[in-house]
Amino acid sequence: MKAVASQIVQQMPPYLFSNLNRKKETLKKQGVDIIDLGIGDPDLPTPTFIIDQLIKELEHPENFRYSAFNGCPEFRQAVSDFYFKHFQVEIDENKEVQTLIGSKEGIAHLIQAMIDPGDFVLIPDPCYPVYKMAVHLAGGKIFPMPLKAENGFKPVFESIPIDVLKKAKLAFLNYPSNPTGATVDIEFFEKAVAFFKKHGIYIAHDSAYNLVTYGDYQAPSILQVDGAKEMAVEFGSLSKAFNMTGWRIGYLVGHKEIINTLLTVKSNLDSSQFLPIQKAAAIALESDLSFLKERNAVYEKRGKVMCQALQDIGIETGPLKGSIFLWVKVPESMTSASFCERLLEEAGVVVTPGTAFGDHGEGYFRISLSVPDERLREAAGRIKQFLMK
Ligand SMILES: *Cc1c(COP(=O)(O)O)cnc(C)c1O
């Protein structure tokens, strides 16, 4: 028989840390108590008012039929209302919103819709791995924009070579950031819009953590920048915002033609999300968002526990302002991979090596705060003990 996988799938970058996963499974089978701080998936439940709405919507048989390809009017209106109330940005619910089956799906399809073989896509390094995989599948070329501590984990646009800028079509940004936890203010987005506009490059901002913020910090939307809608789109998701990862619902807003191009691809490949899920998600976005205060306080408390444990042994972490991640330096004598392997073997704690997110993640590991309080406390203690050895 012929090869099952296409050339392009055969050439997909391998997942570097399958051996770490294997080791985790082996240790678990041996009865070792493993604490997994590797996954970014909220442990807290979806708020009851959203679940109640889902149940209500299930009583209406008209909700069991196909949705419009761009999503139901109630959800698109809710996204538009949310942008106006939360960011003071006007969004046309008919032309500037696309409903997504989670933003992961949207990111992959957007790249397919915009990128031809050979086109460059500018991608933060380290970053959420989906951007890279989707560019690979589209036959595009990746140009990494390094995120370094000395620059606040923000890309230095001026250092991108001019010949890359000429061939690049799209740039990805993501704040609050996975994996670095870094946040930005509106001035950064102003700079990004001005820079990429000058070079005719579109921006896709992934704002998966826009509602997961701490203290007084509020994450801005790139669409708050004047003229951003003429060249930028923003991904949003209910997953981390409302503890709804498994529900699979998100949205893309902004530049009309990009929205429409994504619709062209999606209308041929999928038929949108189940209507009761869209309508329950609409209620979430239309709510007063008071739920966030308590939920974010839970993450903030966990973050402080972990930061304190690390500080006790002289490891400084960045300020805790957004996302569910801490981005922490590994000790000088170890690589990201060797640190994570030893932490698993010797302390039974899983964290993600920085290099899982790109070459510039070397020297770091990522801690996810999405585990119950007492487990996180226990993990903090074990990490501290391990590092004191
Ligand atoms: C979790 C995550 C997503 C995916 O969100 P879904 O809407 O659940 O697909 C997208 N981007 C980043 C940076 C994430 O961490």
Tab-separated table of N, CA and C in Angstrom, residues 79-147:
chain	number	residue	atom	x	y	z
A	79	VAL	N	-21.228	38.956	20.995
A	79	VAL	CA	-19.813	39.314	20.822
A	79	VAL	C	-19.703	40.819	20.575
A	80	SER	N	-20.574	41.326	19.711
A	80	SER	CA	-20.576	42.760	19.415
A	80	SER	C	-20.863	43.578	20.683
A	81	ASP	N	-21.872	43.177	21.440
A	81	ASP	CA	-22.213	43.889	22.689
A	81	ASP	C	-21.056	43.830	23.688
A	82	PHE	N	-20.427	42.662	23.786
A	82	PHE	CA	-19.287	42.496	24.698
A	82	PHE	C	-18.158	43.456	24.312
A	83	TYR	N	-17.852	43.550	23.029
A	83	TYR	CA	-16.784	44.467	22.591
A	83	TYR	C	-17.131	45.914	22.896
A	84	PHE	N	-18.418	46.256	22.759
A	84	PHE	CA	-18.776	47.642	23.026
A	84	PHE	C	-18.722	47.945	24.520
A	85	LYS	N	-19.281	47.039	25.324
A	85	LYS	CA	-19.325	47.272	26.778
A	85	LYS	C	-17.937	47.200	27.407
A	86	HIS	N	-17.149	46.218	26.967
A	86	HIS	CA	-15.883	45.944	27.641
A	86	HIS	C	-14.726	46.764	27.072
A	87	PHE	N	-14.731	46.994	25.761
A	87	PHE	CA	-13.599	47.678	25.122
A	87	PHE	C	-13.984	48.996	24.445
A	88	GLN	N	-15.276	49.331	24.457
A	88	GLN	CA	-15.753	50.518	23.733
A	88	GLN	C	-15.390	50.447	22.245
A	89	VAL	N	-15.459	49.246	21.681
A	89	VAL	CA	-15.174	49.057	20.259
A	89	VAL	C	-16.472	48.627	19.578
A	90	GLU	N	-16.801	49.310	18.476
A	90	GLU	CA	-18.008	48.944	17.734
A	90	GLU	C	-17.702	47.851	16.728
A	91	ILE	N	-18.505	46.799	16.784
A	91	ILE	CA	-18.329	45.648	15.896
A	91	ILE	C	-19.663	45.387	15.199
A	92	ASP	N	-19.625	45.299	13.881
A	92	ASP	CA	-20.829	44.979	13.109
A	92	ASP	C	-21.077	43.468	13.219
A	93	GLU	N	-22.162	43.120	13.895
A	93	GLU	CA	-22.415	41.702	14.198
A	93	GLU	C	-22.663	40.879	12.928
A	94	ASN	N	-22.965	41.538	11.829
A	94	ASN	CA	-23.216	40.796	10.590
A	94	ASN	C	-21.986	40.644	9.714
A	95	LYS	N	-21.067	41.584	9.785
A	95	LYS	CA	-19.932	41.552	8.867
A	95	LYS	C	-18.578	41.398	9.552
A	96	GLU	N	-18.552	41.629	10.855
A	96	GLU	CA	-17.244	41.667	11.525
A	96	GLU	C	-17.092	40.607	12.621
A	97	VAL	N	-17.974	39.627	12.643
A	97	VAL	CA	-17.871	38.532	13.624
A	97	VAL	C	-17.993	37.193	12.913
A	98	GLN	N	-17.115	36.269	13.227
A	98	GLN	CA	-17.243	34.885	12.770
A	98	GLN	C	-17.237	33.979	14.000
A	99	THR	N	-18.257	33.156	14.144
A	99	THR	CA	-18.313	32.186	15.242
A	99	THR	C	-17.363	31.029	14.945
A	100	LEU	N	-16.676	30.573	15.967
A	100	LEU	CA	-15.694	29.492	15.795
A	100	LEU	C	-16.021	28.297	16.687
A	101	ILE	N	-15.594	27.128	16.263
A	101	ILE	CA	-15.739	25.920	17.091
A	101	ILE	C	-14.489	25.844	17.980
A	102	GLY	N	-14.336	26.859	18.803
A	102	GLY	CA	-13.099	27.053	19.577
A	102	GLY	C	-12.112	27.848	18.733
A	103	SER	N	-11.250	28.634	19.386
A	103	SER	CA	-10.348	29.473	18.594
A	103	SER	C	-9.242	28.655	17.920
A	104	LYS	N	-8.937	27.479	18.455
A	104	LYS	CA	-7.926	26.617	17.826
A	104	LYS	C	-8.320	26.308	16.379
A	105	GLU	N	-9.571	25.911	16.210
A	105	GLU	CA	-10.110	25.658	14.868
A	105	GLU	C	-9.975	26.917	14.010
A	106	GLY	N	-10.347	28.057	14.580
A	106	GLY	CA	-10.332	29.304	13.818
A	106	GLY	C	-8.928	29.693	13.377
A	107	ILE	N	-7.965	29.510	14.267
A	107	ILE	CA	-6.575	29.844	13.943
A	107	ILE	C	-6.105	28.994	12.761
A	108	ALA	N	-6.364	27.693	12.830
A	108	ALA	CA	-5.916	26.783	11.768
A	108	ALA	C	-6.580	27.126	10.436
A	109	HIS	N	-7.882	27.392	10.468
A	109	HIS	CA	-8.578	27.700	9.217
A	109	HIS	C	-8.233	29.083	8.682
A	110	LEU	N	-7.973	30.022	9.580
A	110	LEU	CA	-7.602	31.366	9.112
A	110	LEU	C	-6.295	31.307	8.317
A	111	ILE	N	-5.358	30.531	8.830
A	111	ILE	CA	-4.070	30.399	8.146
A	111	ILE	C	-4.270	29.739	6.779
A	112	GLN	N	-5.113	28.731	6.744
A	112	GLN	CA	-5.420	28.086	5.469
A	112	GLN	C	-6.087	29.066	4.496
A	113	ALA	N	-6.911	29.938	5.043
A	113	ALA	CA	-7.650	30.877	4.194
A	113	ALA	C	-6.764	31.990	3.649
A	114	MET	N	-5.686	32.335	4.364
A	114	MET	CA	-4.886	33.511	3.978
A	114	MET	C	-3.532	33.186	3.370
A	115	ILE	N	-2.999	32.001	3.662
A	115	ILE	CA	-1.584	31.751	3.349
A	115	ILE	C	-1.410	30.821	2.153
A	116	ASP	N	-0.595	31.252	1.195
A	116	ASP	CA	-0.196	30.415	0.062
A	116	ASP	C	1.158	29.797	0.371
A	117	PRO	N	1.475	28.662	-0.291
A	117	PRO	CA	2.805	28.077	-0.094
A	117	PRO	C	3.890	29.134	-0.320
A	118	GLY	N	4.836	29.211	0.608
A	118	GLY	CA	5.932	30.168	0.482
A	118	GLY	C	5.716	31.486	1.212
A	119	ASP	N	4.464	31.824	1.530
A	119	ASP	CA	4.212	33.062	2.291
A	119	ASP	C	4.818	32.939	3.686
A	120	PHE	N	5.379	34.018	4.180
A	120	PHE	CA	5.890	34.028	5.554
A	120	PHE	C	4.800	34.427	6.540
A	121	VAL	N	4.811	33.775	7.683
A	121	VAL	CA	3.956	34.171	8.790
A	121	VAL	C	4.865	34.442	9.986
A	122	LEU	N	4.694	35.598	10.593
A	122	LEU	CA	5.518	35.985	11.737
A	122	LEU	C	4.848	35.462	13.006
A	123	ILE	N	5.634	34.741	13.785
A	123	ILE	CA	5.072	34.031	14.936
A	123	ILE	C	5.937	34.249	16.165
A	124	PRO	N	5.308	34.546	17.305
A	124	PRO	CA	6.121	34.729	18.515
A	124	PRO	C	6.833	33.427	18.878
A	125	ASP	N	8.009	33.532	19.446
A	125	ASP	CA	8.771	32.365	19.895
A	125	ASP	C	9.295	32.676	21.291
A	126	PRO	N	8.777	32.002	22.341
A	126	PRO	CA	7.844	30.871	22.379
A	126	PRO	C	6.390	31.265	22.135
A	127	CYS	N	5.582	30.277	21.689
A	127	CYS	CA	4.154	30.534	21.474
A	127	CYS	C	3.324	29.262	21.557
A	128	TYR	N	2.019	29.468	21.560
A	128	TYR	CA	1.010	28.403	21.446
A	128	TYR	C	1.301	27.632	20.160
A	129	PRO	N	1.548	26.330	20.228
A	129	PRO	CA	2.070	25.579	19.072
A	129	PRO	C	1.165	25.529	17.837
A	130	VAL	N	-0.111	25.814	17.991
A	130	VAL	CA	-1.044	25.687	16.855
A	130	VAL	C	-0.683	26.614	15.692
A	131	TYR	N	-0.188	27.821	15.975
A	131	TYR	CA	0.156	28.757	14.886
A	131	TYR	C	1.140	28.085	13.926
A	132	LYS	N	2.162	27.484	14.518
A	132	LYS	CA	3.247	26.889	13.734
A	132	LYS	C	2.762	25.700	12.906
A	133	MET	N	1.998	24.824	13.562
A	133	MET	CA	1.503	23.615	12.897
A	133	MET	C	0.600	24.000	11.728
A	134	ALA	N	-0.244	24.993	11.939
A	134	ALA	CA	-1.180	25.398	10.886
A	134	ALA	C	-0.428	26.015	9.708
A	135	VAL	N	0.622	26.782	9.984
A	135	VAL	CA	1.417	27.360	8.894
A	135	VAL	C	2.087	26.233	8.111
A	136	HIS	N	2.605	25.252	8.829
A	136	HIS	CA	3.222	24.104	8.169
A	136	HIS	C	2.217	23.413	7.247
A	137	LEU	N	1.005	23.157	7.753
A	137	LEU	CA	-0.013	22.459	6.959
A	137	LEU	C	-0.430	23.268	5.725
A	138	ALA	N	-0.335	24.593	5.811
A	138	ALA	CA	-0.701	25.439	4.676
A	138	ALA	C	0.469	25.611	3.705
A	139	GLY	N	1.625	25.053	4.038
A	139	GLY	CA	2.796	25.198	3.165
A	139	GLY	C	3.480	26.545	3.310
A	140	GLY	N	3.108	27.297	4.349
A	140	GLY	CA	3.726	28.601	4.579
A	140	GLY	C	5.064	28.467	5.289
A	141	LYS	N	5.736	29.598	5.463
A	141	LYS	CA	7.034	29.604	6.136
A	141	LYS	C	6.915	30.402	7.430
A	142	ILE	N	7.551	29.844	8.465
A	142	ILE	CA	7.490	30.484	9.773
A	142	ILE	C	8.685	31.396	9.960
A	143	PHE	N	8.452	32.610	10.415
A	143	PHE	CA	9.567	33.436	10.874
A	143	PHE	C	9.321	33.752	12.343
A	144	PRO	N	10.194	33.208	13.235
A	144	PRO	CA	9.960	33.417	14.662
A	144	PRO	C	10.363	34.814	15.118
A	145	MET	N	9.515	35.427	15.927
A	145	MET	CA	9.856	36.701	16.580
A	145	MET	C	10.188	36.371	18.033
A	146	PRO	N	11.481	36.438	18.405
A	146	PRO	CA	11.885	36.033	19.763
A	146	PRO	C	11.231	36.894	20.841
A	147	LEU	N	10.777	36.242	21.887
A	147	LEU	CA	10.248	36.943	23.066
A	147	LEU	C	11.264	36.778	24.175
